[in-house]
Amino acid sequence: MPSYAPAFNRILDDLAKRQLRLDFQFGTASNIYEPLRSIGAGAFGIVSEAKVSNTYENDGENVAIKKIGHASSTPTLARRTLREVRVLRYIRHPNIVVLKDVFRTSGSLGMNVFMVMELMEGSLHNVIHGAEEPLEWDLIAHLLHQILRGLRYIHKAGIAHRDLKPSNLLVNSDGHLRIADFGMAKLATGTNFDEADEHCFYMTQHIATLPYRAPELLFVMPEHSTAVDMYAVGCIFAEMILRRELFPGRSVSSQIKIVLTNLGTPSKEMINDIQCERTKQFIQSFGSQTPLSWEQIVLVRDRKPNFDALEMISQLCQMDPSDRMNVNESFEHIFIKTYFPKTTTERVCPFKVKLDMAAVEDIDHKQLINLIEADIRSADELPQQQTNEIISSDETQEIATSIEDDNDNNNSINHKSSTSGASSAASYYSMTSSSESQAESCYDPTHSLYDADRRSPRRQKNHQSELESSEVPPQITAL
């Protein structure tokens, strides 16, 4: 009996290519960007790898293009689009994703917005769930430190990310991590819950982020701060240790139950602040819950416990946000100090970001559409011969050299297994196809964009300088 598998595979490949062309219609920008393959999808956008035209100065590297379809069709989607664009266009930090360009096209249900970003090799989700062996403590500390540095930068501007999770933390095989997906980012002080994306029933649509959702968001309390990000960091920290989600709820009700079972009953003050009556009644129906110990919550069977790590997680995942460790305090914790004893300094996040974020929160749908048209140029306006990147290569190089002070920290990291470091580190980033199937929305873990023979001479020089000045431990830079 003849095999029809090759024919079916060709048909499926053709359908995938056709769908990619339909999803990523760039208009006149097609002369610049050519979509190659789909590499991710989420609730509010899809991502493809794209090739940049040779006539467009680009150093020969591919990019990732995130499409937000019908971005102007609803106030919520328009506001989220503006939030992400307005945050990323001013930010210059080595641990936050690089926005290279942004443009819009017309669609049947409103404007489509395309965000051109640096292409990363994988996500922290791949690293956690693709490794066959537990992650070493120095690698965990290295990744955690980069997350905290990126957060310190935006928290100084009063901005909360609000959707931190492993699949939104992008990594390269050299260990470099960048925070991505700022569509939920918001000014943290005095934020009310009256917007549609804070409604308790709407929350059920965000099942993927429930395991990292802070109690004040989960319970729909009227105000929240940057503490919501610190809670998520604690959950991610624990997940790097456990290689499973710390609080794996799959619905709002199950997530609340898991949080109450582990962290205990919230205070009367917290319960009184809950604005969703249905949520309040549900919490009260559990009665008084005694919290578990953190040795019970972060139960590790295949490795010796690290009590400094447990103590830090306990401070990050406090039920009451006022009791939670903030980002500045996190750098003083003994777990971080053990690996990074020298205090690092950060650039100041431009105040313009805060002003721009505030401007999109209290305006109507028509005004949001006008802002999208004003902020984001049409594809017809893109230069056809020369790049007009939002973040230039020189600025990226300046970012890389701004963290040279961390070299002393790198040298002070205690590598007990130096002889086997390279081989063990390789297992951390053996991002196989099995981990792809587990990923929620992440980049192709088998694709290596950064082979030296695929870089231009100038990009090779910049890339090497960034590696030399970054906080990457030796066994990771050896990959």
mmCIF file of C-alpha atoms in Angstrom, residues 104-386:
data_model
loop_
_atom_site.group_PDB
_atom_site.id
_atom_site.type_symbol
_atom_site.label_atom_id
_atom_site.label_comp_id
_atom_site.label_asym_id
_atom_site.label_seq_id
_atom_site.Cartn_x
_atom_site.Cartn_y
_atom_site.Cartn_z
ATOM 1 C CA ARG A 104 0.204 49.703 10.807
ATOM 2 C CA THR A 105 -1.991 48.577 7.932
ATOM 3 C CA SER A 106 -5.713 48.794 7.301
ATOM 4 C CA GLY A 107 -7.896 45.770 8.019
ATOM 5 C CA SER A 108 -11.538 44.820 7.620
ATOM 6 C CA LEU A 109 -12.240 45.363 11.337
ATOM 7 C CA GLY A 110 -9.754 48.125 12.041
ATOM 8 C CA MET A 111 -6.047 48.786 11.932
ATOM 9 C CA ASN A 112 -3.507 45.966 12.209
ATOM 10 C CA VAL A 113 -0.354 46.874 14.130
ATOM 11 C CA PHE A 114 2.991 45.159 13.494
ATOM 12 C CA MET A 115 5.799 45.408 16.043
ATOM 13 C CA VAL A 116 9.260 44.513 14.719
ATOM 14 C CA MET A 117 11.484 43.172 17.502
ATOM 15 C CA GLU A 118 14.772 41.434 18.078
ATOM 16 C CA LEU A 119 14.461 37.702 17.457
ATOM 17 C CA MET A 120 15.284 35.577 20.502
ATOM 18 C CA GLU A 121 15.973 31.845 20.458
ATOM 19 C CA GLY A 122 13.565 30.621 23.127
ATOM 20 C CA SER A 123 11.704 31.380 26.320
ATOM 21 C CA LEU A 124 12.300 30.619 29.972
ATOM 22 C CA HIS A 125 9.461 28.110 29.639
ATOM 23 C CA ASN A 126 11.674 26.116 27.252
ATOM 24 C CA VAL A 127 14.613 26.289 29.626
ATOM 25 C CA ILE A 128 12.601 25.131 32.645
ATOM 26 C CA HIS A 129 10.627 22.342 31.018
ATOM 27 C CA GLY A 130 13.113 21.284 28.345
ATOM 28 C CA ALA A 131 15.994 20.442 30.684
ATOM 29 C CA GLU A 132 16.417 16.798 31.649
ATOM 30 C CA GLU A 133 18.201 17.647 34.895
ATOM 31 C CA PRO A 134 17.371 20.235 37.580
ATOM 32 C CA LEU A 135 18.720 23.702 36.843
ATOM 33 C CA GLU A 136 21.871 24.534 38.769
ATOM 34 C CA TRP A 137 21.553 27.187 41.460
ATOM 35 C CA ASP A 138 23.984 29.577 39.773
ATOM 36 C CA LEU A 139 21.978 29.447 36.542
ATOM 37 C CA ILE A 140 18.736 30.062 38.454
ATOM 38 C CA ALA A 141 20.355 33.030 40.208
ATOM 39 C CA HIS A 142 21.651 34.385 36.894
ATOM 40 C CA LEU A 143 18.227 34.262 35.230
ATOM 41 C CA LEU A 144 16.450 35.621 38.312
ATOM 42 C CA HIS A 145 18.912 38.504 38.562
ATOM 43 C CA GLN A 146 18.189 39.552 34.975
ATOM 44 C CA ILE A 147 14.424 39.485 35.582
ATOM 45 C CA LEU A 148 14.869 41.670 38.652
ATOM 46 C CA ARG A 149 17.091 44.127 36.779
ATOM 47 C CA GLY A 150 14.501 44.599 34.064
ATOM 48 C CA LEU A 151 11.773 45.074 36.662
ATOM 49 C CA ARG A 152 13.813 47.565 38.672
ATOM 50 C CA TYR A 153 14.101 49.682 35.537
ATOM 51 C CA ILE A 154 10.349 49.878 34.874
ATOM 52 C CA HIS A 155 9.295 49.909 38.538
ATOM 53 C CA LYS A 156 11.309 53.092 39.077
ATOM 54 C CA ALA A 157 8.964 54.691 36.563
ATOM 55 C CA GLY A 158 5.929 53.361 38.453
ATOM 56 C CA ILE A 159 5.050 50.853 35.722
ATOM 57 C CA ALA A 160 3.877 47.322 36.511
ATOM 58 C CA HIS A 161 4.228 44.642 33.820
ATOM 59 C CA ARG A 162 1.247 42.622 35.171
ATOM 60 C CA ASP A 163 1.746 39.576 32.941
ATOM 61 C CA LEU A 164 5.072 38.073 33.925
ATOM 62 C CA LYS A 165 5.345 34.360 33.177
ATOM 63 C CA PRO A 166 8.073 32.100 31.763
ATOM 64 C CA SER A 167 6.780 32.314 28.183
ATOM 65 C CA ASN A 168 7.057 36.132 28.329
ATOM 66 C CA LEU A 169 10.700 35.935 29.395
ATOM 67 C CA LEU A 170 12.749 35.390 26.244
ATOM 68 C CA VAL A 171 16.248 33.902 26.324
ATOM 69 C CA ASN A 172 19.151 33.137 24.039
ATOM 70 C CA SER A 173 21.484 30.179 24.356
ATOM 71 C CA ASP A 174 24.160 32.520 25.732
ATOM 72 C CA GLY A 175 21.941 33.005 28.793
ATOM 73 C CA HIS A 176 20.765 36.532 27.960
ATOM 74 C CA LEU A 177 17.179 37.151 29.130
ATOM 75 C CA ARG A 178 14.733 39.864 28.058
ATOM 76 C CA ILE A 179 11.275 40.673 29.416
ATOM 77 C CA ALA A 180 8.641 40.816 26.655
ATOM 78 C CA ASP A 181 4.912 41.401 26.081
ATOM 79 C CA PHE A 182 3.991 44.712 27.698
ATOM 80 C CA GLY A 183 0.370 44.693 26.530
ATOM 81 C CA MET A 184 -0.887 44.453 30.114
ATOM 82 C CA ALA A 185 1.582 47.026 31.480
ATOM 83 C CA LYS A 186 0.039 49.841 33.445
ATOM 84 C CA LEU A 187 0.862 52.653 35.829
ATOM 85 C CA ALA A 188 0.804 51.017 39.220
ATOM 86 C CA THR A 189 -0.285 53.755 41.616
ATOM 87 C CA GLY A 190 -3.966 54.324 42.213
ATOM 88 C CA THR A 191 -5.138 52.007 39.455
ATOM 89 C CA ASN A 192 -8.851 51.286 39.652
ATOM 90 C CA PHE A 193 -10.531 48.070 38.592
ATOM 91 C CA ASP A 194 -13.291 49.690 36.542
ATOM 92 C CA GLU A 195 -11.606 48.918 33.216
ATOM 93 C CA ALA A 196 -12.946 45.877 31.339
ATOM 94 C CA ASP A 197 -9.711 43.909 31.616
ATOM 95 C CA GLU A 198 -9.949 43.929 35.413
ATOM 96 C CA HIS A 199 -13.443 42.435 35.674
ATOM 97 C CA CYS A 200 -13.624 39.187 37.628
ATOM 98 C CA PHE A 201 -15.551 37.284 34.948
ATOM 99 C CA TYR A 202 -13.202 38.532 32.236
ATOM 100 C CA MET A 203 -10.308 37.015 34.161
ATOM 101 C CA THR A 204 -11.423 33.529 33.096
ATOM 102 C CA GLN A 205 -10.160 34.296 29.595
ATOM 103 C CA HIS A 206 -6.584 34.522 30.880
ATOM 104 C CA ILE A 207 -6.119 30.973 32.106
ATOM 105 C CA ALA A 208 -2.483 30.877 30.980
ATOM 106 C CA THR A 209 -1.486 33.642 33.423
ATOM 107 C CA LEU A 210 -3.489 32.460 36.431
ATOM 108 C CA PRO A 211 -0.596 30.579 38.104
ATOM 109 C CA TYR A 212 1.347 33.867 38.282
ATOM 110 C CA ARG A 213 -1.528 36.195 39.179
ATOM 111 C CA ALA A 214 -1.089 37.998 42.489
ATOM 112 C CA PRO A 215 -3.897 37.646 45.067
ATOM 113 C CA GLU A 216 -4.878 41.330 44.750
ATOM 114 C CA LEU A 217 -5.468 40.794 41.014
ATOM 115 C CA LEU A 218 -7.035 37.381 41.476
ATOM 116 C CA PHE A 219 -9.425 38.715 44.122
ATOM 117 C CA VAL A 220 -10.183 41.869 42.034
ATOM 118 C CA MET A 221 -9.120 44.439 44.601
ATOM 119 C CA PRO A 222 -9.497 48.119 43.649
ATOM 120 C CA GLU A 223 -5.826 49.143 43.641
ATOM 121 C CA HIS A 224 -2.563 47.398 42.993
ATOM 122 C CA SER A 225 1.103 48.282 42.749
ATOM 123 C CA THR A 226 4.317 46.915 41.315
ATOM 124 C CA ALA A 227 3.987 44.235 44.015
ATOM 125 C CA VAL A 228 1.949 42.199 41.508
ATOM 126 C CA ASP A 229 5.142 41.647 39.517
ATOM 127 C CA MET A 230 7.110 40.593 42.581
ATOM 128 C CA TYR A 231 4.545 37.890 43.365
ATOM 129 C CA ALA A 232 4.910 36.601 39.795
ATOM 130 C CA VAL A 233 8.702 36.597 40.199
ATOM 131 C CA GLY A 234 8.315 34.416 43.291
ATOM 132 C CA CYS A 235 6.172 31.948 41.344
ATOM 133 C CA ILE A 236 8.672 31.889 38.461
ATOM 134 C CA PHE A 237 11.586 31.473 40.887
ATOM 135 C CA ALA A 238 9.853 28.464 42.449
ATOM 136 C CA GLU A 239 9.068 27.037 39.003
ATOM 137 C CA MET A 240 12.744 27.128 38.056
ATOM 138 C CA ILE A 241 13.432 25.020 41.143
ATOM 139 C CA LEU A 242 10.459 22.645 40.879
ATOM 140 C CA ARG A 243 10.222 22.470 37.055
ATOM 141 C CA ARG A 244 6.461 22.729 37.469
ATOM 142 C CA GLU A 245 4.079 25.571 38.247
ATOM 143 C CA LEU A 246 3.966 26.528 41.910
ATOM 144 C CA PHE A 247 0.209 27.195 41.998
ATOM 145 C CA PRO A 248 -1.177 25.448 38.869
ATOM 146 C CA GLY A 249 -4.782 26.664 38.728
ATOM 147 C CA ARG A 250 -6.729 26.281 35.491
ATOM 148 C CA SER A 251 -9.734 28.443 36.372
ATOM 149 C CA VAL A 252 -10.333 31.444 38.612
ATOM 150 C CA SER A 253 -12.098 29.318 41.227
ATOM 151 C CA SER A 254 -9.408 26.605 41.244
ATOM 152 C CA GLN A 255 -6.642 29.214 41.434
ATOM 153 C CA ILE A 256 -8.281 30.921 44.420
ATOM 154 C CA LYS A 257 -8.668 27.551 46.135
ATOM 155 C CA ILE A 258 -4.991 26.661 45.570
ATOM 156 C CA VAL A 259 -3.805 30.051 46.839
ATOM 157 C CA LEU A 260 -5.960 29.839 49.971
ATOM 158 C CA THR A 261 -4.860 26.254 50.660
ATOM 159 C CA ASN A 262 -1.177 27.195 50.472
ATOM 160 C CA LEU A 263 -1.030 30.791 51.711
ATOM 161 C CA GLY A 264 -3.965 30.709 54.124
ATOM 162 C CA THR A 265 -6.943 33.021 54.576
ATOM 163 C CA PRO A 266 -6.426 36.673 53.599
ATOM 164 C CA SER A 267 -6.768 39.332 56.274
ATOM 165 C CA LYS A 268 -10.122 40.964 56.978
ATOM 166 C CA GLU A 269 -8.770 44.178 55.468
ATOM 167 C CA MET A 270 -8.003 42.405 52.192
ATOM 168 C CA ILE A 271 -11.403 40.702 52.106
ATOM 169 C CA ASN A 272 -13.176 44.007 52.752
ATOM 170 C CA ASP A 273 -11.322 45.577 49.808
ATOM 171 C CA ILE A 274 -12.525 42.947 47.322
ATOM 172 C CA GLN A 275 -14.844 44.667 44.836
ATOM 173 C CA CYS A 276 -16.283 41.577 43.178
ATOM 174 C CA GLU A 277 -19.031 40.273 45.461
ATOM 175 C CA ARG A 278 -18.984 36.842 43.857
ATOM 176 C CA THR A 279 -15.255 36.496 44.563
ATOM 177 C CA LYS A 280 -15.666 37.710 48.133
ATOM 178 C CA GLN A 281 -18.404 35.172 48.867
ATOM 179 C CA PHE A 282 -16.347 32.381 47.325
ATOM 180 C CA ILE A 283 -13.339 33.185 49.525
ATOM 181 C CA GLN A 284 -15.462 33.442 52.661
ATOM 182 C CA SER A 285 -17.007 30.038 51.929
ATOM 183 C CA PHE A 286 -13.645 28.378 52.684
ATOM 184 C CA GLY A 287 -13.634 29.580 56.271
ATOM 185 C CA SER A 288 -10.303 29.887 58.066
ATOM 186 C CA GLN A 289 -7.321 28.321 56.252
ATOM 187 C CA THR A 290 -3.959 27.775 57.964
ATOM 188 C CA PRO A 291 -0.992 28.500 55.658
ATOM 189 C CA LEU A 292 1.438 25.709 54.817
ATOM 190 C CA SER A 293 5.152 26.022 55.482
ATOM 191 C CA TRP A 294 7.302 26.929 52.498
ATOM 192 C CA GLU A 295 9.164 23.642 52.873
ATOM 193 C CA GLN A 296 5.796 21.994 52.158
ATOM 194 C CA ILE A 297 4.821 24.375 49.347
ATOM 195 C CA VAL A 298 8.138 24.206 47.471
ATOM 196 C CA LEU A 299 8.622 20.493 47.995
ATOM 197 C CA VAL A 300 11.659 19.330 46.043
ATOM 198 C CA ARG A 301 12.316 15.602 45.877
ATOM 199 C CA ASP A 302 15.255 15.455 43.474
ATOM 200 C CA ARG A 303 17.621 18.024 44.973
ATOM 201 C CA LYS A 304 18.911 19.338 48.279
ATOM 202 C CA PRO A 305 16.773 22.291 49.439
ATOM 203 C CA ASN A 306 18.236 25.787 49.400
ATOM 204 C CA PHE A 307 16.831 27.559 52.448
ATOM 205 C CA ASP A 308 17.942 30.992 51.249
ATOM 206 C CA ALA A 309 15.905 30.438 48.086
ATOM 207 C CA LEU A 310 12.864 29.280 50.079
ATOM 208 C CA GLU A 311 13.094 32.308 52.336
ATOM 209 C CA MET A 312 13.249 34.667 49.352
ATOM 210 C CA ILE A 313 10.267 32.976 47.680
ATOM 211 C CA SER A 314 8.290 33.299 50.914
ATOM 212 C CA GLN A 315 8.929 37.061 50.943
ATOM 213 C CA LEU A 316 8.048 37.432 47.270
ATOM 214 C CA CYS A 317 4.790 35.466 47.531
ATOM 215 C CA GLN A 318 3.239 37.093 50.588
ATOM 216 C CA MET A 319 -0.561 37.200 50.430
ATOM 217 C CA ASP A 320 -0.719 40.884 51.433
ATOM 218 C CA PRO A 321 1.086 43.099 48.875
ATOM 219 C CA SER A 322 2.179 45.487 51.639
ATOM 220 C CA ASP A 323 4.184 42.625 53.206
ATOM 221 C CA ARG A 324 5.809 41.598 49.934
ATOM 222 C CA MET A 325 9.469 42.162 49.097
ATOM 223 C CA ASN A 326 9.952 44.983 46.589
ATOM 224 C CA VAL A 327 12.450 44.947 43.755
ATOM 225 C CA ASN A 328 15.091 47.035 45.539
ATOM 226 C CA GLU A 329 14.942 44.786 48.596
ATOM 227 C CA SER A 330 15.346 41.719 46.397
ATOM 228 C CA PHE A 331 18.890 42.745 45.441
ATOM 229 C CA GLU A 332 19.844 42.801 49.126
ATOM 230 C CA HIS A 333 18.575 39.296 49.834
ATOM 231 C CA ILE A 334 21.215 36.731 50.759
ATOM 232 C CA PHE A 335 20.303 34.451 47.826
ATOM 233 C CA ILE A 336 21.074 37.207 45.286
ATOM 234 C CA LYS A 337 24.029 38.567 47.269
ATOM 235 C CA THR A 338 25.657 35.125 47.282
ATOM 236 C CA TYR A 339 25.984 35.215 43.490
ATOM 237 C CA PHE A 340 25.976 38.993 42.880
ATOM 238 C CA PRO A 341 27.655 40.643 45.879
ATOM 239 C CA LYS A 342 28.320 43.908 44.073
ATOM 240 C CA THR A 343 25.397 46.328 43.791
ATOM 241 C CA THR A 344 24.679 47.314 40.203
ATOM 242 C CA THR A 345 23.336 50.625 38.990
ATOM 243 C CA GLU A 346 20.647 51.069 36.361
ATOM 244 C CA ARG A 347 19.828 53.684 33.813
ATOM 245 C CA VAL A 348 16.820 55.796 34.686
ATOM 246 C CA CYS A 349 13.653 54.937 32.782
ATOM 247 C CA PRO A 350 12.605 58.103 30.889
ATOM 248 C CA PHE A 351 9.814 60.016 32.618
ATOM 249 C CA LYS A 352 8.243 60.369 29.163
ATOM 250 C CA VAL A 353 7.186 56.709 29.429
ATOM 251 C CA LYS A 354 5.086 57.442 32.511
ATOM 252 C CA LEU A 355 3.462 60.470 30.881
ATOM 253 C CA ASP A 356 2.655 58.501 27.733
ATOM 254 C CA MET A 357 1.192 55.610 29.732
ATOM 255 C CA ALA A 358 -1.047 57.948 31.726
ATOM 256 C CA ALA A 359 -2.331 59.552 28.529
ATOM 257 C CA VAL A 360 -4.015 56.364 27.264
ATOM 258 C CA GLU A 361 -5.910 55.372 30.417
ATOM 259 C CA ASP A 362 -8.809 57.812 30.606
ATOM 260 C CA ILE A 363 -9.788 58.483 27.004
ATOM 261 C CA ASP A 364 -12.568 57.109 24.828
ATOM 262 C CA HIS A 365 -12.392 54.752 21.849
ATOM 263 C CA LYS A 366 -12.251 57.496 19.229
ATOM 264 C CA GLN A 367 -9.370 59.211 20.996
ATOM 265 C CA LEU A 368 -7.524 55.898 21.252
ATOM 266 C CA ILE A 369 -7.867 55.384 17.495
ATOM 267 C CA ASN A 370 -6.545 58.895 16.879
ATOM 268 C CA LEU A 371 -3.547 58.161 19.103
ATOM 269 C CA ILE A 372 -2.765 54.936 17.227
ATOM 270 C CA GLU A 373 -2.806 56.847 13.949
ATOM 271 C CA ALA A 374 -0.590 59.568 15.423
ATOM 272 C CA ASP A 375 1.851 57.255 17.213
ATOM 273 C CA ILE A 376 2.259 54.523 14.600
ATOM 274 C CA ARG A 377 3.124 55.292 11.015
ATOM 275 C CA SER A 378 1.415 53.573 8.127
ATOM 276 C CA ALA A 379 3.283 50.905 6.184
ATOM 277 C CA ASP A 380 3.181 53.333 3.246
ATOM 278 C CA GLU A 381 5.386 55.721 5.220
ATOM 279 C CA LEU A 382 8.210 53.236 5.838
ATOM 280 C CA PRO A 383 11.479 54.147 4.096
ATOM 281 C CA GLN A 384 12.231 51.620 1.387
ATOM 282 C CA GLN A 385 16.024 51.899 1.212
ATOM 283 C CA GLN A 386 17.298 52.674 4.686
#
